[in-house]
Amino acid sequence: MNKIWIIAKRELGTFFDSLTAYIMLVAFLGFSGFFTWLYGSDIFLRNQADLQVFFNIAYWTLFFFIPAITMRTMAEENKSGTIELLLTKSVSDWQIVVGKFVACMVLILIALALTLPYYLTVWKLGPVDHGSVLTGYLGLILMSATYISIGIYTSTVTSNQIVAFLSALLIGIFFHIIFDVIASGSTGSIGAFFSYLSLSTHYDSISRGVIDSKDLIYFFSIIFLGLVLSETTLSKRNLAD
Amino acid sequence: MDIILENLTKKYGYQKAVDNISFHVKTGEVLGFLGPNGAGKTTTMKILAGLIAPNEGDARIGNFSVKDNPEEIKKLIGYLPENNPLYLEMPVLDYLEFSAAIQGIPNHKIQERIREMIRKCGLNAEKHKKIGELSKGYRQRVGLAQAMIHDPKILILDEPTTGLDPNQIVEIRKLIKDLGKEKTVILSTHILPEVEATCDRILIISKGKIVADGTSENLRKQSQGRELVRVRIEDGNRDDIIIQLQKIEQVAMVDPIRGLTNCFEVQSRNEQSNRRAIYQLCVKNNWALTEMTPVETKLEDLFRDLTLN
């Protein structure tokens, strides 16, 4: 556990040193703030004291920002060769992967924590359903964790950050929308199957306030799968072929 | 702690990078790993460092095997990879702290270890800079510092002096020699004077196989069985001189040096010297012997002999 945190801490330091973190935070808050408060069907147009608008926006902004955060994590190490140093230290491959995951997760949590003033403002404006806000945030966190896990995997398999970014988006877009589109276009068991695969189904049900173990299992299995695949990719060097 | 390699083989596809290598390094020995590019030095070192697994055979450090106890081995080893990859955006101190923490050094000892490394590797003036701002020589020192920060019993250094200026090379060699008193060191290089200056023992490897193993004197003696002298004899007919030289009992071969008149390389038979005989021959024929230089077989020649075929 300690080693995981050491790796995560270093990774977070890199985010903040390289300005990635600041740019990501400013851009995330800028986008979501703009669409939540100022433009389109914003909170005032909806005229309801809830954060549904923000959650809908963040669902998309995070989708694009997360690959930009994760693309660097392993690809850069692969490219510069620092992965060699890391792998010869007394840490396991799993600790390395989870450390990177934790670092990205902390950055996303910081970003989400900075949107708490939205919540406080809405609370001031009218009666808020605190439970739905809470589950809304929970949905965002679970979704972020899922995409971080996918992003770290795509970053592990390449030494090119752009490839890592684009392939994370490519894999992500299936979960984000394509499965949903297929599901709504088909019926019966095929429809149900794709509906289950679609991340938006589970995200919607959680942010509506229904915390079902089915949804939690869905998120955690993708997260776990991504991390395991990353670890396997790292350990491949050890396979005597 | 001893390092034992047993029939180690590593294949990349069909190509054998390391081919059935076995050797034994004793505690406190500084072993120089010599070989042309692509001979398998780096691969062997990577296997020892636990980065890649061998196809066949095993490498053991003390009682631990790279196959069965990679975690224990990683704690015992300090590894400096070939092109010294570092996190360029990190300040030196932060990086050393990270290296120390990740090697499991207890928190209260970390600062002390960092101070010692900074002193040992001469990094004091640069410790607050980002690694990316350092010159190559200083980066190399940071690489050495991170490799030694957990006070490993064994140091594996892949070309530790590349990119250093002559002064730094001397310093690093001295550092390695000092370290060799208490630690087992394996270093690879293709700079031959370097191994002579730092290593107790030399291992020459070519195409994945060990072709020579011994101290530098031993190796030199091996190739020095036959004395070779270069002579210049004037006032005589060239062909006549060659014929006369070849008649000397101890002489094995006479080779006129191209481009220089009256210059010859004379090789003697095994364990015999021909210098007196050549002198007497000149006196007898009234030739002027203006030059006689023993040609020392250098490690370079041995290296070329062993690795070029």
Coordinates of C-alpha atoms in Angstrom, one line a residue:
Chain A
M1 CA 0.0 0.0 0.0
N2 CA 2.8 2.3 1.0
K3 CA 4.7 1.7 -2.3
I4 CA 1.5 2.4 -4.3
W5 CA 1.2 5.7 -2.6
I6 CA 4.9 6.5 -3.3
I7 CA 4.3 5.9 -7.0
A8 CA 1.1 7.8 -7.0
K9 CA 2.7 10.8 -5.2
R10 CA 5.5 11.0 -7.8
E11 CA 3.0 10.8 -10.6
L12 CA 0.8 13.5 -9.1
G13 CA 4.0 15.7 -8.8
T14 CA 4.6 15.2 -12.5
F15 CA 1.0 16.3 -13.3
F16 CA 1.4 19.5 -11.4
D17 CA 5.0 20.2 -12.5
S18 CA 4.1 19.8 -16.1
L19 CA 1.0 22.0 -15.8
T20 CA -1.1 19.1 -17.1
A21 CA -3.0 19.2 -13.9
Y22 CA -3.7 22.9 -13.9
I23 CA -4.7 23.0 -17.6
M24 CA -7.0 20.1 -17.0
L25 CA -8.6 21.6 -13.9
V26 CA -9.1 25.0 -15.5
A27 CA -10.5 23.5 -18.7
F28 CA -12.8 21.1 -16.9
L29 CA -14.2 23.8 -14.6
G30 CA -14.4 26.3 -17.5
F31 CA -16.4 23.9 -19.7
S32 CA -18.7 22.5 -17.1
G33 CA -19.2 25.9 -15.5
F34 CA -20.0 27.6 -18.8
F35 CA -22.6 25.0 -19.8
T36 CA -24.0 24.6 -16.3
W37 CA -24.5 28.3 -15.6
L38 CA -24.3 30.4 -18.7
Y39 CA -25.3 28.6 -21.9
G40 CA -27.9 26.4 -23.5
S41 CA -30.3 24.5 -21.2
D42 CA -28.5 25.7 -18.1
I43 CA -29.7 25.6 -14.5
F44 CA -31.7 28.8 -14.8
L45 CA -33.5 27.6 -17.8
R46 CA -34.4 24.3 -16.1
N47 CA -35.5 26.3 -13.1
Q48 CA -34.9 23.4 -10.8
A49 CA -32.6 23.3 -7.8
D50 CA -30.5 20.3 -8.9
L51 CA -27.2 19.6 -10.5
Q52 CA -28.5 17.4 -13.3
V53 CA -27.2 19.8 -15.9
F54 CA -23.7 19.7 -14.5
F55 CA -23.7 15.9 -14.3
N56 CA -24.8 15.7 -18.0
I57 CA -21.9 18.0 -19.0
A58 CA -19.3 16.4 -16.8
Y59 CA -20.3 13.1 -18.3
W60 CA -18.8 14.3 -21.6
T61 CA -16.0 16.6 -20.4
L62 CA -14.5 13.9 -18.2
F63 CA -14.8 11.4 -21.1
F64 CA -12.4 13.6 -23.2
F65 CA -10.2 14.8 -20.4
I66 CA -9.4 11.5 -18.8
P67 CA -7.5 10.0 -21.8
A68 CA -5.5 13.2 -21.9
I69 CA -4.4 12.6 -18.3
T70 CA -3.8 8.9 -18.6
M71 CA -2.0 8.9 -21.9
R72 CA 1.2 10.0 -20.3
T73 CA 1.3 7.7 -17.3
M74 CA 2.9 4.6 -18.8
A75 CA 3.7 5.7 -22.4
E76 CA 6.2 8.2 -21.3
E77 CA 7.9 5.7 -19.1
N78 CA 8.0 3.3 -22.0
K79 CA 9.5 5.9 -24.2
S80 CA 12.1 7.3 -22.0
G81 CA 13.1 3.9 -20.6
T82 CA 12.4 4.9 -17.0
I83 CA 10.1 1.9 -16.8
E84 CA 13.3 -0.2 -16.7
L85 CA 14.3 1.6 -13.6
L86 CA 10.9 1.2 -12.0
L87 CA 10.7 -2.5 -12.8
T88 CA 14.1 -3.2 -11.2
K89 CA 13.1 -1.5 -8.0
S90 CA 11.5 -3.6 -5.3
V91 CA 7.9 -2.9 -6.4
S92 CA 5.6 -5.3 -8.0
D93 CA 4.0 -4.6 -11.4
W94 CA 0.7 -4.5 -9.8
Q95 CA 1.8 -1.7 -7.4
I96 CA 3.1 0.3 -10.3
V97 CA -0.2 0.0 -12.2
V98 CA -2.3 0.7 -9.2
G99 CA -0.1 3.6 -8.2
K100 CA -0.6 5.3 -11.6
F101 CA -4.3 4.6 -11.3
V102 CA -4.5 6.2 -7.8
A103 CA -2.6 9.3 -9.1
C104 CA -5.1 9.9 -11.9
M105 CA -8.0 9.2 -9.6
V106 CA -6.8 11.8 -7.1
L107 CA -6.5 14.4 -9.8
I108 CA -10.1 13.7 -10.9
L109 CA -11.3 13.8 -7.3
I110 CA -9.6 17.2 -6.9
A111 CA -11.4 18.4 -10.1
L112 CA -14.8 17.2 -8.8
A113 CA -14.1 18.7 -5.3
L114 CA -13.6 22.0 -7.0
T115 CA -17.2 21.9 -8.3
L116 CA -18.6 21.7 -4.8
P117 CA -19.3 25.5 -5.0
Y118 CA -21.8 24.7 -7.7
Y119 CA -23.6 22.5 -5.2
L120 CA -23.5 25.1 -2.5
T121 CA -24.8 27.8 -4.9
V122 CA -27.7 25.6 -6.0
W123 CA -28.4 24.8 -2.4
K124 CA -28.7 28.5 -1.7
L125 CA -31.1 28.9 -4.7
G126 CA -33.6 26.4 -3.6
P127 CA -34.3 23.0 -2.0
V128 CA -31.8 20.5 -3.2
D129 CA -32.2 16.7 -3.2
H130 CA -28.9 16.0 -1.4
G131 CA -29.2 12.3 -2.1
S132 CA -29.3 12.7 -5.8
V133 CA -26.4 15.1 -5.8
L134 CA -24.4 12.5 -3.8
T135 CA -25.2 9.7 -6.2
G136 CA -24.6 12.0 -9.1
Y137 CA -21.0 12.5 -7.9
L138 CA -20.7 8.8 -7.2
G139 CA -21.7 8.1 -10.8
L140 CA -19.0 10.5 -12.1
I141 CA -16.4 9.0 -9.8
L142 CA -17.2 5.4 -11.0
M143 CA -17.2 6.5 -14.6
S144 CA -13.9 8.3 -14.2
A145 CA -12.3 5.3 -12.6
T146 CA -13.5 3.1 -15.5
Y147 CA -12.0 5.4 -18.1
I148 CA -8.8 5.9 -16.1
S149 CA -8.4 2.1 -16.0
I150 CA -8.9 1.9 -19.8
G151 CA -6.6 4.8 -20.4
I152 CA -3.8 3.3 -18.3
Y153 CA -4.1 0.1 -20.2
T154 CA -3.8 1.8 -23.6
S155 CA -0.9 3.8 -22.2
T156 CA 0.9 0.6 -21.1
V157 CA 0.8 -1.0 -24.5
T158 CA 2.4 1.9 -26.4
S159 CA 5.3 4.3 -26.1
N160 CA 3.4 7.0 -28.0
Q161 CA 1.2 9.3 -26.0
I162 CA -1.0 10.2 -29.0
V163 CA -1.7 6.5 -29.8
A164 CA -2.5 6.0 -26.1
F165 CA -4.9 9.0 -26.1
L166 CA -6.7 8.0 -29.3
S167 CA -7.1 4.3 -28.5
A168 CA -8.4 5.2 -25.0
L169 CA -11.0 7.4 -26.7
L170 CA -11.8 4.7 -29.3
I171 CA -12.4 2.1 -26.6
G172 CA -14.2 4.6 -24.4
I173 CA -16.6 5.7 -27.1
F174 CA -18.1 2.2 -27.4
F175 CA -18.9 2.2 -23.7
H176 CA -19.9 5.8 -23.7
I177 CA -22.4 5.9 -26.6
I178 CA -22.0 3.3 -29.3
F179 CA -23.3 0.3 -27.2
D180 CA -26.2 2.5 -26.2
V181 CA -27.0 3.3 -29.8
I182 CA -26.9 -0.3 -30.8
A183 CA -29.1 -1.3 -27.8
S184 CA -31.7 1.3 -28.6
G185 CA -31.7 0.0 -32.2
S186 CA -32.2 -3.6 -31.4
T187 CA -34.7 -5.6 -29.3
G188 CA -34.8 -8.7 -27.2
S189 CA -31.7 -10.3 -25.7
I190 CA -29.3 -8.5 -28.1
G191 CA -30.7 -5.2 -27.0
A192 CA -30.5 -6.2 -23.4
F193 CA -27.0 -7.4 -23.8
F194 CA -25.8 -4.1 -25.4
S195 CA -27.8 -2.1 -22.9
Y196 CA -25.9 -3.9 -20.1
L197 CA -22.6 -3.2 -21.8
S198 CA -23.3 0.4 -22.2
L199 CA -21.8 2.6 -19.5
S200 CA -24.5 5.2 -19.8
T201 CA -27.2 2.7 -18.7
H202 CA -25.4 2.2 -15.4
Y203 CA -24.3 5.8 -15.0
D204 CA -27.9 6.9 -15.5
S205 CA -29.3 4.6 -13.0
I206 CA -26.7 5.5 -10.4
S207 CA -27.1 9.3 -10.9
R208 CA -30.9 8.9 -10.7
G209 CA -30.2 7.7 -7.2
V210 CA -30.5 4.0 -7.6
I211 CA -27.4 2.3 -6.3
D212 CA -27.8 -1.3 -7.5
S213 CA -25.1 -3.9 -7.0
K214 CA -25.5 -4.8 -10.7
D215 CA -24.2 -1.4 -11.7
L216 CA -21.4 -1.5 -9.1
I217 CA -20.3 -4.9 -10.4
Y218 CA -20.3 -3.5 -13.9
F219 CA -18.0 -0.6 -13.1
F220 CA -15.7 -2.5 -10.8
S221 CA -15.2 -5.3 -13.3
I222 CA -14.1 -2.9 -16.1
I223 CA -11.8 -1.1 -13.7
F224 CA -10.3 -4.4 -12.5
L225 CA -10.0 -5.8 -16.0
G226 CA -8.2 -2.7 -17.2
L227 CA -5.7 -2.9 -14.3
V228 CA -5.1 -6.6 -14.7
L229 CA -4.5 -6.2 -18.5
S230 CA -2.0 -3.4 -17.8
E231 CA -0.2 -5.6 -15.3
T232 CA -0.2 -8.5 -17.7
T233 CA 1.3 -6.3 -20.4
L234 CA 4.0 -5.2 -18.0
S235 CA 4.8 -8.7 -16.9
K236 CA 5.0 -10.0 -20.5
R237 CA 8.7 -9.1 -20.5
N238 CA 9.1 -12.0 -18.0
L239 CA 7.5 -14.6 -20.2
A240 CA 10.2 -16.9 -21.5
D241 CA 8.9 -17.4 -25.0
Chain B
M1 CA 27.3 -12.0 -1.9
D2 CA 28.2 -14.2 -4.8
I3 CA 26.6 -14.1 -8.2
I4 CA 26.2 -17.4 -10.0
L5 CA 25.1 -17.8 -13.6
E6 CA 24.3 -21.3 -14.7
N7 CA 23.8 -22.1 -18.4
L8 CA 21.9 -18.9 -19.0
T9 CA 20.2 -18.6 -22.4
K10 CA 18.0 -15.8 -23.6
K11 CA 16.5 -15.8 -27.1
Y12 CA 14.8 -13.0 -28.9
G13 CA 12.8 -14.8 -31.5
Y14 CA 15.2 -17.2 -33.1
Q15 CA 18.3 -15.2 -32.2
K16 CA 20.2 -16.2 -29.2
A17 CA 21.2 -13.0 -27.4
V18 CA 22.9 -14.9 -24.6
D19 CA 24.0 -18.4 -25.3
N20 CA 24.5 -20.8 -22.5
I21 CA 26.6 -18.5 -20.3
S22 CA 27.9 -19.7 -16.9
F23 CA 30.2 -17.8 -14.5
H24 CA 30.7 -17.1 -10.9
V25 CA 31.4 -13.7 -9.3
K26 CA 32.7 -13.7 -5.8
T27 CA 31.9 -11.1 -3.1
G28 CA 34.1 -8.0 -3.4
E29 CA 35.0 -8.7 -7.0
V30 CA 34.8 -6.0 -9.7
L31 CA 33.9 -7.8 -12.9
G32 CA 34.4 -6.1 -16.2
F33 CA 32.0 -7.2 -18.9
L34 CA 33.5 -6.6 -22.3
G35 CA 32.2 -7.2 -25.7
P36 CA 31.3 -5.6 -29.0
N37 CA 27.9 -4.0 -29.5
G38 CA 25.2 -6.6 -29.5
A39 CA 27.3 -9.3 -27.8
G40 CA 24.8 -9.9 -25.1
K41 CA 26.2 -7.8 -22.3
T42 CA 23.1 -5.7 -21.7
T43 CA 20.8 -8.7 -21.9
T44 CA 22.8 -10.6 -19.3
M45 CA 22.7 -7.6 -17.0
K46 CA 19.0 -7.1 -17.5
I47 CA 18.4 -10.7 -16.5
L48 CA 20.5 -10.2 -13.4
A49 CA 18.6 -7.1 -12.6
G50 CA 15.3 -9.0 -12.8
L51 CA 14.0 -7.0 -15.8
I52 CA 13.7 -9.9 -18.2
A53 CA 13.5 -13.7 -17.6
P54 CA 16.0 -16.1 -19.1
N55 CA 14.7 -18.8 -21.5
E56 CA 16.9 -21.5 -19.9
G57 CA 19.3 -21.7 -17.0
D58 CA 19.2 -19.6 -13.9
A59 CA 21.0 -16.7 -12.3
R60 CA 21.4 -16.8 -8.5
I61 CA 22.5 -14.1 -6.1
G62 CA 23.3 -15.6 -2.8
N63 CA 20.5 -18.0 -2.2
F64 CA 18.0 -16.2 -4.3
S65 CA 17.2 -17.1 -7.9
V66 CA 16.0 -14.5 -10.4
K67 CA 13.3 -16.9 -11.4
D68 CA 11.8 -17.7 -7.9
N69 CA 12.7 -14.7 -5.8
P70 CA 12.7 -11.6 -8.0
E71 CA 11.5 -9.4 -5.2
E72 CA 14.4 -10.3 -2.9
I73 CA 16.9 -9.9 -5.6
K74 CA 15.7 -6.4 -6.5
K75 CA 16.4 -5.3 -3.0
L76 CA 20.0 -6.6 -3.2
I77 CA 20.8 -5.0 -6.5
G78 CA 21.6 -1.5 -7.6
Y79 CA 21.1 -1.2 -11.3
L80 CA 22.2 1.5 -13.7
P81 CA 20.6 0.9 -17.1
E82 CA 22.5 1.5 -20.3
N83 CA 21.3 4.9 -21.3
N84 CA 20.5 6.0 -17.8
P85 CA 16.8 6.9 -18.1
L86 CA 15.7 9.4 -15.5
Y87 CA 12.6 11.5 -14.8
L88 CA 13.9 14.7 -16.4
E89 CA 11.2 16.9 -14.9
M90 CA 12.1 16.0 -11.3
P91 CA 14.6 17.8 -9.1
V92 CA 17.6 15.7 -8.1
L93 CA 16.6 15.7 -4.4
D94 CA 13.0 14.7 -5.0
Y95 CA 14.1 11.9 -7.4
L96 CA 16.6 10.5 -4.9
E97 CA 13.9 10.6 -2.2
F98 CA 11.5 8.8 -4.5
S99 CA 14.2 6.1 -5.3
A100 CA 14.9 5.7 -1.6
A101 CA 11.3 5.4 -0.6
I102 CA 10.5 2.9 -3.3
Q103 CA 13.3 0.7 -2.3
G104 CA 11.7 0.5 1.1
I105 CA 14.2 2.5 3.1
P106 CA 12.5 3.5 6.4
N107 CA 11.5 7.2 6.5
H108 CA 13.9 8.3 9.2
K109 CA 16.9 7.1 7.3
I110 CA 16.0 8.5 3.9
Q111 CA 17.5 12.0 4.4
E112 CA 20.7 10.5 5.8
R113 CA 21.0 8.2 2.8
I114 CA 20.3 11.1 0.3
R115 CA 23.0 13.2 2.0
E116 CA 25.5 10.4 1.8
M117 CA 24.8 9.8 -1.9
I118 CA 25.0 13.5 -2.7
R119 CA 28.4 13.6 -1.1
K120 CA 29.7 10.4 -2.6
C121 CA 28.6 11.3 -6.1
G122 CA 29.5 15.0 -5.9
L123 CA 26.1 16.3 -6.5
N124 CA 26.0 19.0 -3.9
A125 CA 26.0 22.0 -6.3
E126 CA 23.3 20.5 -8.5
K127 CA 21.0 19.0 -6.0
H128 CA 18.2 21.5 -6.4
K129 CA 18.2 21.5 -10.1
K130 CA 15.8 19.5 -12.3
I131 CA 17.5 16.5 -13.7
G132 CA 16.7 17.7 -17.2
E133 CA 18.8 20.7 -16.7
L134 CA 21.9 18.7 -15.8
S135 CA 24.8 17.9 -18.1
K136 CA 25.2 14.3 -19.1
G137 CA 28.0 13.7 -16.6
Y138 CA 25.9 14.9 -13.7
R139 CA 22.9 12.8 -14.9
Q140 CA 25.2 9.8 -14.8
R141 CA 26.0 10.6 -11.2
V142 CA 22.4 10.9 -10.4
G143 CA 22.0 7.5 -12.1
L144 CA 24.7 6.1 -9.9
A145 CA 23.3 7.7 -6.8
Q146 CA 19.8 6.2 -7.4
A147 CA 21.4 2.8 -8.0
M148 CA 23.3 2.9 -4.7
I149 CA 20.8 4.7 -2.5
H150 CA 19.6 1.5 -0.7
D151 CA 23.2 0.4 -0.1
P152 CA 22.8 -2.7 -2.3
K153 CA 25.2 -5.6 -1.9
I154 CA 25.5 -5.9 -5.7
L155 CA 25.9 -3.2 -8.3
I156 CA 25.1 -3.8 -11.9
L157 CA 26.4 -0.9 -14.0
D158 CA 25.7 -0.9 -17.7
E159 CA 28.3 1.4 -19.3
P160 CA 28.7 3.7 -16.3
T161 CA 31.2 6.1 -17.8
T162 CA 29.6 7.0 -21.1
G163 CA 29.3 10.7 -21.6
L164 CA 31.6 11.7 -18.8
D165 CA 34.6 14.0 -19.3
P166 CA 38.1 12.6 -18.5
N167 CA 38.1 14.0 -15.0
Q168 CA 34.8 12.6 -14.2
I169 CA 35.7 9.3 -15.7
V170 CA 38.7 9.1 -13.3
E171 CA 36.5 10.0 -10.4
I172 CA 33.8 7.5 -11.2
R173 CA 36.4 4.8 -11.7
K174 CA 37.8 5.5 -8.3
L175 CA 34.3 5.5 -6.9
I176 CA 33.7 2.1 -8.5
K177 CA 37.0 0.7 -7.2
D178 CA 36.2 1.9 -3.7
L179 CA 32.7 0.4 -3.9
G180 CA 34.3 -2.9 -5.1
K181 CA 36.0 -3.3 -1.7
E182 CA 32.7 -4.1 0.0
K183 CA 30.3 -4.8 -2.8
T184 CA 30.2 -7.1 -5.8
V185 CA 30.3 -5.0 -8.9
I186 CA 29.5 -6.0 -12.5
L187 CA 30.1 -3.3 -15.0
S188 CA 30.0 -3.4 -18.8
T189 CA 31.9 -1.2 -21.1
H190 CA 33.7 -1.2 -24.5
I191 CA 36.4 1.1 -23.3
L192 CA 39.3 -1.2 -22.8
P193 CA 41.6 0.9 -20.6
E194 CA 38.6 1.3 -18.3
V195 CA 38.4 -2.4 -17.5
E196 CA 42.1 -2.5 -16.9
A197 CA 41.8 0.5 -14.5
T198 CA 38.8 -0.7 -12.5
C199 CA 38.3 -4.4 -12.8
D200 CA 39.8 -7.3 -10.9
R201 CA 38.5 -9.7 -13.5
I202 CA 37.6 -9.4 -17.2
L203 CA 35.0 -11.4 -19.1
I204 CA 34.9 -11.0 -22.8
I205 CA 31.7 -12.0 -24.4
S206 CA 31.0 -12.3 -28.1
K207 CA 27.8 -13.4 -29.9
G208 CA 26.3 -14.4 -26.6
K209 CA 29.2 -16.6 -25.6
I210 CA 32.1 -16.1 -23.2
V211 CA 35.3 -16.1 -25.1
A212 CA 37.8 -15.1 -22.4
D213 CA 37.8 -14.9 -18.6
G214 CA 40.6 -13.8 -16.4
T215 CA 42.6 -10.9 -14.9
S216 CA 43.9 -8.4 -17.4
E217 CA 47.5 -9.7 -16.9
N218 CA 46.4 -13.2 -17.4
L219 CA 44.6 -12.4 -20.6
R220 CA 47.5 -10.3 -21.9
K221 CA 50.0 -13.1 -21.2
Q222 CA 47.8 -15.5 -23.1
S223 CA 48.1 -13.5 -26.2
Q224 CA 51.7 -12.6 -25.5
G225 CA 53.3 -16.0 -25.8
R226 CA 55.2 -14.9 -28.8
E227 CA 57.5 -12.0 -28.6
L228 CA 57.1 -9.5 -31.4
V229 CA 59.8 -6.8 -32.2
R230 CA 59.9 -4.2 -34.7
V231 CA 63.4 -3.5 -36.2
R232 CA 64.9 -1.1 -38.7
I233 CA 68.1 -2.3 -40.3
E234 CA 70.0 -0.1 -42.6
D235 CA 72.9 -0.4 -45.0
G236 CA 71.8 -3.7 -46.3
N237 CA 69.9 -5.2 -49.2
R238 CA 66.2 -5.7 -48.2
D239 CA 65.8 -9.2 -49.5
D240 CA 69.1 -10.2 -48.2
I241 CA 68.1 -9.0 -44.7
I242 CA 64.9 -10.9 -44.8
I243 CA 66.6 -14.1 -45.8
Q244 CA 69.3 -13.7 -43.1
L245 CA 66.7 -12.9 -40.4
Q246 CA 64.7 -16.0 -41.3
K247 CA 67.8 -18.1 -40.9
I248 CA 68.0 -17.2 -37.2
E249 CA 67.0 -20.2 -35.1
Q250 CA 64.6 -18.4 -32.8
V251 CA 62.7 -16.5 -35.5
A252 CA 59.3 -17.7 -36.5
M253 CA 58.3 -15.1 -39.0
V254 CA 59.6 -12.0 -40.7
D255 CA 57.2 -9.5 -42.0
P256 CA 58.5 -6.4 -43.9
I257 CA 56.4 -3.4 -42.8
R258 CA 54.8 -1.8 -45.8
G259 CA 55.6 1.8 -46.6
L260 CA 58.7 1.9 -44.5
T261 CA 62.0 0.9 -46.0
N262 CA 64.1 -1.5 -44.1
C263 CA 61.5 -2.0 -41.4
F264 CA 60.5 -5.4 -40.3
E265 CA 58.3 -7.1 -37.7
V266 CA 60.0 -10.1 -36.4
Q267 CA 58.0 -12.7 -34.5
S268 CA 59.9 -15.2 -32.3
R269 CA 59.1 -18.8 -31.6
N270 CA 57.2 -19.6 -28.4
E271 CA 58.8 -18.5 -25.2
Q272 CA 62.0 -17.5 -26.9
S273 CA 63.6 -14.1 -27.5
N274 CA 65.3 -13.2 -30.7
R275 CA 66.6 -9.8 -29.8
R276 CA 70.2 -10.8 -29.1
A277 CA 70.4 -12.9 -32.3
I278 CA 69.2 -10.0 -34.4
Y279 CA 71.8 -7.7 -32.9
Q280 CA 74.6 -10.2 -33.5
L281 CA 73.4 -10.8 -37.1
C282 CA 73.7 -7.1 -37.7
V283 CA 77.1 -6.9 -36.2
K284 CA 78.3 -9.8 -38.3
N285 CA 77.0 -8.3 -41.6
N286 CA 78.0 -4.8 -40.7
W287 CA 74.4 -3.5 -40.9
A288 CA 73.3 -0.6 -38.8
L289 CA 70.5 -1.5 -36.4
T290 CA 68.8 1.8 -35.9
E291 CA 65.6 0.7 -34.2
M292 CA 64.4 -2.2 -32.1
T293 CA 61.0 -1.9 -30.4
P294 CA 59.2 -4.6 -28.6
V295 CA 55.6 -4.6 -29.8
E296 CA 53.3 -5.1 -26.8
T297 CA 50.2 -7.1 -27.4
K298 CA 47.5 -4.9 -26.2
L299 CA 44.1 -5.9 -24.8
E300 CA 42.7 -4.3 -27.9
D301 CA 44.4 -6.9 -30.1
L302 CA 43.2 -9.7 -27.9
F303 CA 39.7 -8.2 -28.0
R304 CA 39.8 -8.0 -31.8
D305 CA 41.2 -11.5 -32.1
L306 CA 38.5 -13.0 -29.9
T307 CA 35.5 -11.1 -31.2
L308 CA 36.2 -10.7 -34.9
N309 CA 35.1 -14.0 -36.4

